[in-house]
Each structure stands twice: as C-alpha cells, then as structure tokens.
Coordinates of C-alpha atoms in Angstrom, one line a residue:
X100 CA 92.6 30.1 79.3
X101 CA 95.4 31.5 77.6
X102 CA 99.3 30.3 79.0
X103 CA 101.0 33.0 76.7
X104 CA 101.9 36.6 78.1
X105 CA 100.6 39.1 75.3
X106 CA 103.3 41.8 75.8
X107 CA 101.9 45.1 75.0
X108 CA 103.2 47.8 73.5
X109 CA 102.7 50.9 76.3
X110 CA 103.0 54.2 75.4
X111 CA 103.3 56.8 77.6
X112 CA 100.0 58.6 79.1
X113 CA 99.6 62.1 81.0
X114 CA 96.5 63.4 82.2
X115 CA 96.5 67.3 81.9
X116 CA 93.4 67.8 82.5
X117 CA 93.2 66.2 85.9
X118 CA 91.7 67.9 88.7
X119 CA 93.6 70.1 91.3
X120 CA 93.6 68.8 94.8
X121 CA 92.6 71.0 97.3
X122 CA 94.8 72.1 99.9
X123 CA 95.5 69.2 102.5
X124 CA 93.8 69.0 105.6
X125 CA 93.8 65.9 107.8
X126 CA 96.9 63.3 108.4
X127 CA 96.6 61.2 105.8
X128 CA 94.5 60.4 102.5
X129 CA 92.2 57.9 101.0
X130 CA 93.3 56.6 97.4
X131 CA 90.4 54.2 95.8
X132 CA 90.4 52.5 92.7
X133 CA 87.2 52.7 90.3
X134 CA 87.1 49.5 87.9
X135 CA 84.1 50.8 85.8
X136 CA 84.6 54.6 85.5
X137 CA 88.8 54.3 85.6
X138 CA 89.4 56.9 87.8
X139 CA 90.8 57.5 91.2
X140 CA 88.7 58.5 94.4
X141 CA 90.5 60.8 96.7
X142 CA 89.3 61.2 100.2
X143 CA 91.1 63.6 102.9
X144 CA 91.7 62.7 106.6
X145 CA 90.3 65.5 107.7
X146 CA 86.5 65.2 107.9
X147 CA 86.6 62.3 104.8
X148 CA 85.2 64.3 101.9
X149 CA 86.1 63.4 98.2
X150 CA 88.9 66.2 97.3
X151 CA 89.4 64.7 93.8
X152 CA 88.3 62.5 90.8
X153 CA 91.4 62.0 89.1
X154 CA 91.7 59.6 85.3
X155 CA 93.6 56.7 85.2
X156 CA 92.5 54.3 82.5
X157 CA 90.8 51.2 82.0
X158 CA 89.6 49.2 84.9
X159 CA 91.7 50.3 87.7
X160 CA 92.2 47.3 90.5
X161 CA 95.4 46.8 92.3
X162 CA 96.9 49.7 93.7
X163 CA 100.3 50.5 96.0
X164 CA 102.6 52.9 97.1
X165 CA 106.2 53.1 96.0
X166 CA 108.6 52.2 99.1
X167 CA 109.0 56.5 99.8
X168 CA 105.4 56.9 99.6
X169 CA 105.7 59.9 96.5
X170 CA 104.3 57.6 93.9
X171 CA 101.5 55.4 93.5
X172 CA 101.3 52.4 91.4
X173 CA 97.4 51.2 89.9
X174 CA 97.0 47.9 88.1
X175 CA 95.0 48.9 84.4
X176 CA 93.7 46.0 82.2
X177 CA 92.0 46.5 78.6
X178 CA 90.3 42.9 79.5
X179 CA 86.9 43.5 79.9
X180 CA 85.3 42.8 83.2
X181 CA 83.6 38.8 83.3
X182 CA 82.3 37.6 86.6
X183 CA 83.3 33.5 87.5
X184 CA 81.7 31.6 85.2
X185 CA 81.3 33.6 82.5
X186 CA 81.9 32.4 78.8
X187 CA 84.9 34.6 77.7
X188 CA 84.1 33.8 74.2
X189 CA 81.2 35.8 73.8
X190 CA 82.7 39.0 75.6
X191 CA 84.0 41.7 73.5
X192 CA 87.8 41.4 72.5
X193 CA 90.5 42.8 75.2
X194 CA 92.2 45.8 74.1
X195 CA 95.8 45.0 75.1
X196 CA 97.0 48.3 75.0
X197 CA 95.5 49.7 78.0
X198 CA 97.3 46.9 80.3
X199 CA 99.9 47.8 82.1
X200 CA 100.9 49.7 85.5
X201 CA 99.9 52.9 85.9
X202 CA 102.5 55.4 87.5
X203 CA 100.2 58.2 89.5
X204 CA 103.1 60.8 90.3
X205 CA 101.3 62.1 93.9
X206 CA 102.6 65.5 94.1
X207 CA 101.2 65.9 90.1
X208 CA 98.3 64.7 90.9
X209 CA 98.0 62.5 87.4
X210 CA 99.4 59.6 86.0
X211 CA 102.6 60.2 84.3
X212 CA 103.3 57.1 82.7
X213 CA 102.6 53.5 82.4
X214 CA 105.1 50.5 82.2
X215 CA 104.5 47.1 81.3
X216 CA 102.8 44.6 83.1
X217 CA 102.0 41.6 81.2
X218 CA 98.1 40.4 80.3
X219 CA 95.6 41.7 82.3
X220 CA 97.3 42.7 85.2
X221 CA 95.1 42.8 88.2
X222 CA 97.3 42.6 91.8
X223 CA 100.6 43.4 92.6
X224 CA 103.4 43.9 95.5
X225 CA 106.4 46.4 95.5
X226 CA 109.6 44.6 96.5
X227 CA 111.5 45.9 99.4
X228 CA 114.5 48.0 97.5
X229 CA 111.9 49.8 95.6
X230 CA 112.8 48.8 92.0
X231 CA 110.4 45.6 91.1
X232 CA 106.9 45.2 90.9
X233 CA 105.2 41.2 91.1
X234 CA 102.2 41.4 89.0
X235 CA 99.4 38.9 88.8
X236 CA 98.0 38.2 85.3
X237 CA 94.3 37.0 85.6
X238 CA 93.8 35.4 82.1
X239 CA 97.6 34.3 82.0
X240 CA 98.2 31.9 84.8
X241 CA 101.2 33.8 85.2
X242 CA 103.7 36.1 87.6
X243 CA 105.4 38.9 86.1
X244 CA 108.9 40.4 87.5
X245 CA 108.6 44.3 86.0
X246 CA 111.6 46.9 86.4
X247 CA 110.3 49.9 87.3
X248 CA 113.5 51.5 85.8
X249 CA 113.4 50.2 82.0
X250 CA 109.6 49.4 82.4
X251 CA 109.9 46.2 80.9
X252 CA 109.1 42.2 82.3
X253 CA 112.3 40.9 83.3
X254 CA 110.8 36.9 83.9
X255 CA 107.2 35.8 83.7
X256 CA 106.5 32.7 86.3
X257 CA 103.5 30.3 86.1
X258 CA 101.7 29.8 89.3
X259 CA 98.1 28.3 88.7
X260 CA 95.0 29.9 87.1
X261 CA 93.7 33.0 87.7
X262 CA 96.3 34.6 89.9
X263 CA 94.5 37.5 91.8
X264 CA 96.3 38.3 95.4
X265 CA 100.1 39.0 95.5
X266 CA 102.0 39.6 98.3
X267 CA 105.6 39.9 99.6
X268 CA 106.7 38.5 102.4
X269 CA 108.3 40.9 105.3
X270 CA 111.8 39.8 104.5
X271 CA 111.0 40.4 101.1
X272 CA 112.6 36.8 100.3
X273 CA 109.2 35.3 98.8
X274 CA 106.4 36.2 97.1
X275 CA 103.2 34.8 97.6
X276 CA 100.2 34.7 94.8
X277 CA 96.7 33.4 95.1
X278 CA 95.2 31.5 92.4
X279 CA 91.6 31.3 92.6
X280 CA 91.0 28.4 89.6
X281 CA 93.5 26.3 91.0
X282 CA 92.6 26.7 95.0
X283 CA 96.5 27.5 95.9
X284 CA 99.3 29.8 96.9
X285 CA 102.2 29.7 94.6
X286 CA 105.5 30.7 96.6
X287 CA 108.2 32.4 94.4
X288 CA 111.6 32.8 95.0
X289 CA 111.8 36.6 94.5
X290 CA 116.0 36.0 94.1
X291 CA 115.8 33.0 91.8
X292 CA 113.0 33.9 90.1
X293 CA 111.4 30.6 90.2
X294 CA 108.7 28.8 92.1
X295 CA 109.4 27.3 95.1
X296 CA 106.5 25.1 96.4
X297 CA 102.8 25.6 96.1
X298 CA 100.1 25.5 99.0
X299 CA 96.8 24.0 98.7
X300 CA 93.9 26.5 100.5
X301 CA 90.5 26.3 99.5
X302 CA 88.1 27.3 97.2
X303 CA 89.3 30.4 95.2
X304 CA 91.7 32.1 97.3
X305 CA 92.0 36.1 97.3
X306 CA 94.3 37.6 99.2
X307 CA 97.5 36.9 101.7
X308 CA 98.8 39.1 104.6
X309 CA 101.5 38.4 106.9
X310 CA 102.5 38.9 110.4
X311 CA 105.5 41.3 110.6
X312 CA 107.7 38.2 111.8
X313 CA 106.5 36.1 108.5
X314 CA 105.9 33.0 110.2
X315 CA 102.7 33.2 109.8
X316 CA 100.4 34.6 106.9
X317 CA 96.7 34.5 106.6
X318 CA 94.8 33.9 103.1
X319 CA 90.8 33.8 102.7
X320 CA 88.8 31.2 100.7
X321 CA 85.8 33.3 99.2
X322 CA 84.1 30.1 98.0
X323 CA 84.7 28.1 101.9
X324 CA 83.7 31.4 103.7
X325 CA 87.0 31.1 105.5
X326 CA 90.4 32.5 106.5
X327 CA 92.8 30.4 107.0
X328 CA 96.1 30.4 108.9
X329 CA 99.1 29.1 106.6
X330 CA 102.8 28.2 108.8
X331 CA 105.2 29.7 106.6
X332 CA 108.0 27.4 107.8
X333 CA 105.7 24.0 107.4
X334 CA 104.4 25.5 104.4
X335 CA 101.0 24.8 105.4
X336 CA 97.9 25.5 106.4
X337 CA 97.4 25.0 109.9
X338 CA 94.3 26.6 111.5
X339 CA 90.9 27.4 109.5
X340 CA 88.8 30.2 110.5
X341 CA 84.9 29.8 109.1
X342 CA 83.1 33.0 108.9
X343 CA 80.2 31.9 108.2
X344 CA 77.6 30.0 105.0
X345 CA 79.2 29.3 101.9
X346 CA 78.1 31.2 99.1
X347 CA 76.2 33.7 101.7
X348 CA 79.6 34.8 103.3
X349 CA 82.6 35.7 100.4
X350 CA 85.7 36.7 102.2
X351 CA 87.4 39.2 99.8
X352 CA 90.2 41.8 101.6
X353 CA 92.0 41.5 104.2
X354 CA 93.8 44.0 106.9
X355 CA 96.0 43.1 109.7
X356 CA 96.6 45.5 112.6
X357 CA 100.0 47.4 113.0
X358 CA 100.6 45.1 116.4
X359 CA 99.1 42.3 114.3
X360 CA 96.6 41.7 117.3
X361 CA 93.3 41.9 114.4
X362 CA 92.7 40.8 111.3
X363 CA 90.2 42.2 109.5
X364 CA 87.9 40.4 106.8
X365 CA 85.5 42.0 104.0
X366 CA 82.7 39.6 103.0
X367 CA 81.3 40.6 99.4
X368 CA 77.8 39.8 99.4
X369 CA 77.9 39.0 103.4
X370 CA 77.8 43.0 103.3
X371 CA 80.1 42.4 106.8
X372 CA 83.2 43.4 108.2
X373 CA 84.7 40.7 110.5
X374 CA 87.1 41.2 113.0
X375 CA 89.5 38.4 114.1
X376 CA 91.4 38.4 117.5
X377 CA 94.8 36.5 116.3
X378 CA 95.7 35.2 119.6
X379 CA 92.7 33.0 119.5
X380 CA 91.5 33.2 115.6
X381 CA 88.3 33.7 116.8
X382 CA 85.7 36.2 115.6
X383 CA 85.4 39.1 118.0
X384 CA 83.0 41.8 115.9
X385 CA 80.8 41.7 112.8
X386 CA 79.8 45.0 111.7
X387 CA 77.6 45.3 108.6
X388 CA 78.8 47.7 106.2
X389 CA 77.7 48.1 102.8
X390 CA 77.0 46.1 99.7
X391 CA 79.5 44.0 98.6
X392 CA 82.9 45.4 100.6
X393 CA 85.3 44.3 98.7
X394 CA 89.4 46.3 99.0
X395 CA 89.9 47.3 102.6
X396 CA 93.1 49.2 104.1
X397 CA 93.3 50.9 107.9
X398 CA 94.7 54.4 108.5
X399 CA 98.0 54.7 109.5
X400 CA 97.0 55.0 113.3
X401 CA 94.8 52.1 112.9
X402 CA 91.8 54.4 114.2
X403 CA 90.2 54.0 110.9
X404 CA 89.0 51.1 108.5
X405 CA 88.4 51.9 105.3
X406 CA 85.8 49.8 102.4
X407 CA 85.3 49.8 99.3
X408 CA 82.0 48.6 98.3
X409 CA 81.6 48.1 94.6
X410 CA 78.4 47.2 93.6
X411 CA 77.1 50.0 96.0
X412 CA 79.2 52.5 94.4
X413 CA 80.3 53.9 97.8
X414 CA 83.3 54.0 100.7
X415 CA 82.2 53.1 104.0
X416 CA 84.7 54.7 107.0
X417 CA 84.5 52.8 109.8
X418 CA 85.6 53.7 113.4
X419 CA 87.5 50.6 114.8
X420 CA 87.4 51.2 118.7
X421 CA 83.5 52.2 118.7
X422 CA 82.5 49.3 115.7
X423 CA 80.5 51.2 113.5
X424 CA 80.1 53.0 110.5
X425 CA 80.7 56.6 110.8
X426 CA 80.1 57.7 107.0
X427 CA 79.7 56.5 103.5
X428 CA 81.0 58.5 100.6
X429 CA 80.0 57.9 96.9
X430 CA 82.2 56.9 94.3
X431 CA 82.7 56.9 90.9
X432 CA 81.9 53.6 89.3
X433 CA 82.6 50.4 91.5
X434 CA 85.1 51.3 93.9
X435 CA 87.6 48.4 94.1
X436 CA 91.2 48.7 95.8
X437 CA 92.1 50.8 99.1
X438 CA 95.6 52.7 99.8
X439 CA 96.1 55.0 102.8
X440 CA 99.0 57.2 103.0
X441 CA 100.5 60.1 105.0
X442 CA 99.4 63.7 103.3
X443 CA 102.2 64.8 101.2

C-alpha cells in the first residue's frame, strides 16, 4: 500500500447535458450514488419514482450535503474498483485525475466543479462551519483536511490502512475514521490537525454514528458481524452487539434515529436490515431486503429507510413503523451511498 498522497491535478467539470428534473413533488428527495455507471439516482418523495440520472464521474461512493443543504458533495476515484484481497498489481493503473470531490450544484442539477481530495477518495464528513471537508483515502492510509474555498488539501493525517468511514462528532471537535486493514478508529483533532488516540474495534470497521450528545458512538465490524458501542469519554469500546454468523452477516451502514432510540444496520450479503433498540442494544427487527444493502439514510421524518443494494442494482424503500419493504426501484450500476434531503 502506498503511504504517499498522489495530489492530482483537478480540472474543472460541467455536465451540460444532464437531465432536467421534473417538477418536485413530495417532501424530500433520494440522492444515490452509482460506483459502476458514475451517475446519480434521483428519487422523489412523492410516490418514489426515479426523476433523474444525472453524470458524475468515476466511481461515485461517499456523498453529503453542504451545511445549507444547496449543494451536494460525491466522493470520485479513478482507482479501479478491487474487492478485499485482491492483488492490486494485476488491476489496471488508477487514473488519478478523476479523484477528487465532486460539487453537484442542486438547483443546476449537474456537477459544477470538482476540488481536490487526495488518492482515492472514498468517505467523507462536512465540518460544522461549512468550509472543510475530512476525506478518507483508501489506498493512502491517510486523512485529508480540503478547503472547500481554495479547493486544495490543507494537511493530510495518517490513521491506519484503508480508511473507509468518516465521521464528525456533534460538537464538531473530533473526527472519527474507520480503518478497515488495521481494525481501528483513528480520532483526529479537527483544530490541531493531528491524531489524538486510536481505538481498537474489530475486524474491518465501516462506519461510525453518534448520539446527538456524543458520548456515545456506534461503529460496525463487517468481518465480527457486530456493532459495537464505543464511550467517547473512555475512549473505548464498551458494549458489543453480535448480529449474527461471521462471514454470513457483514454489517455495512448504519442509521441512527432522530431521538436516537434505533439504530439501524445493513448487512451486505446477510441481505437484512437490523434494527437495534439503544436503550437495551438489543435487536428488535430483522427485515430482509435486498441483495447486498449496503449505504442506508432515513427520511427526514424518520417514516422512511432507505437501501442501496449494489450487487442487485436496486433501492429498496422501506416503511419503518410497519417493517417491510414497500418498493424497490432500479438503478444505474451498483447503487452505493444514500443522502435524503428536503425538496429545494
């Protein structure tokens, strides 16, 4: 694995030619990443239909919203895409100069420019103020500090290898990325700009979400089949959740309620959804549905879970209060990240 950042050269991209929206509908809308195709699947609220198919580049994973909700952020890598395990030596050569972060200007409907993001960016997490991005680079081992303003990587941090899940913690003080080679959670100090302490959790680690008060944070082990339960002040995990048979059961996203009473689990090849009461941190539901759900996000009045299952080339909506799968709705080419936002 390589330790360097390779800084690319970015040059700016439109997409003229991208497909009109139609006219809003429902509440909200369904933003879902394609890895293979490198598009965007665009679902509306109102009876979940696909309204749009829109380019974005090469292998489109992570994906966010800027703080005011008008722009949306995709993570694009020219890396091309190897499974764990897989000898990188005989894969064809990256082409650096798709990575980056794609900025998808909402009300344009296209992207509208991309700004650096170090070597094959694949996560990320917006910081509170709006202005920074904290980037995980797969094949670098690293942590990258971007400036949405200039565009360019102000610091480059080394957590473990392969960094995948990056998230900010509610009092936007920390950031906390996943490394699923090293089985650990590297804590940054967002001010300093320097690592703080790592946190050993299992068997390649995916993803982290919080409780609003950020005492608490939850990270899954896809190689254990669990979640478990990390105290941010001991900085340690405290509690692990078992889902089910390693290797059958591959915890991949994860979704926490707006009151923080559920947490939700994906399970790859498990095809599941789980749903964990976090009083207890027991499993209350499993609901199968799809093949391989892997980026998961719930509408914004929590009515609604939303999957994408990548090897099944499809979205699964799911209605939370009833626990089952109301529709699935074809994608692209792998669907792979999950954003919800209000309609504009």
């Amino acid at each position: 694995m390589k330790i360097l950042l390779v800084l690319p050269v970015l040059l700016l991209v439109g997409c003229a030619s991208a497909p009109k929206e139609a006219p809003v509908k429902g509440a909200y809308r369904v933003y879902v990443t394609n890895e293979v195709s490198g598009d965007l699947t665009i679902l509306d609220a109102a009876n979940f239909d696909v309204v749009a198919n829109v380019p974005l580049g090469k292998r489109p994973r992570g994906i966010h919203a800027s703080r005011d909700g008008k722009t949306i952020y995709v993570a694009l890598s020219g890396s091309p895409i190897a499974g764990p395990g897989v000898d990188e030596s005989k894969l064809p050569p990256p082409d650096k100069s798709a990575d980056g972060i794609g900025v998808f200007d909402i009300a344009q409907n296209k992207i509208v420019k991309m700004v650096e993001g170090g070597s094959d960016p694949e996560n990320f997490d917006v910081s509170l103020d709006g202005k920074t991005l904290y980037i995980s680079n797969e094949d670098a081992g690293g942590a990258s500090f971007v400036d949405l303003e200039t565009g360019k990587i102000t610091a480059t941090i080394p957590t473990g290898e392969e960094p995948e899940g990056v998230t900010l913690t509610p009092d936007g003080k920390f950031v906390y990325v996943t490394s699923e080679g090293d089985g650990t959670v590297s804590v940054i100090d967002t001010a300093a700009r320097k690592l703080s302490h790592k946190i050993k959790v299992g068997r390649r680690p995916r993803n982290v979400v919080f409780t609003p008060d950020g005492k608490k944070a939850y990270v899954n082990a896809e190689n254990d089949a669990t979640v478990l339960l990390i105290d941010t002040d001991k900085k340690k995990v405290v509690e692990t959740i078992v889902l089910g048979e390693a290797g059958k059961v591959k915890p991949m996203g994860l979704a926490l309620s707006a009151d923080a009473t559920k947490l939700y689990v994906s399970t790859g090849r498990g095809k599941n959804m789980v749903t964990i009461d976090t009083a207890t941190n027991k499993i209350v539901t499993i609901l199968e549905v799809g093949t391989r759900p892997w980026g998961i996000a719930l509408s914004p009045d929590g009515k609604h879970l939303f999957t994408a299952n990548g090897p099944a080339n499809d979205i699964s909506i799911i209605d939370v209060a009833t626990n089952s799968v109301l529709k699935k709705v074809k994608a692209t080419g792998s669907p792979w990240g999950v954003l919800v936002l209000p309609a504009q």
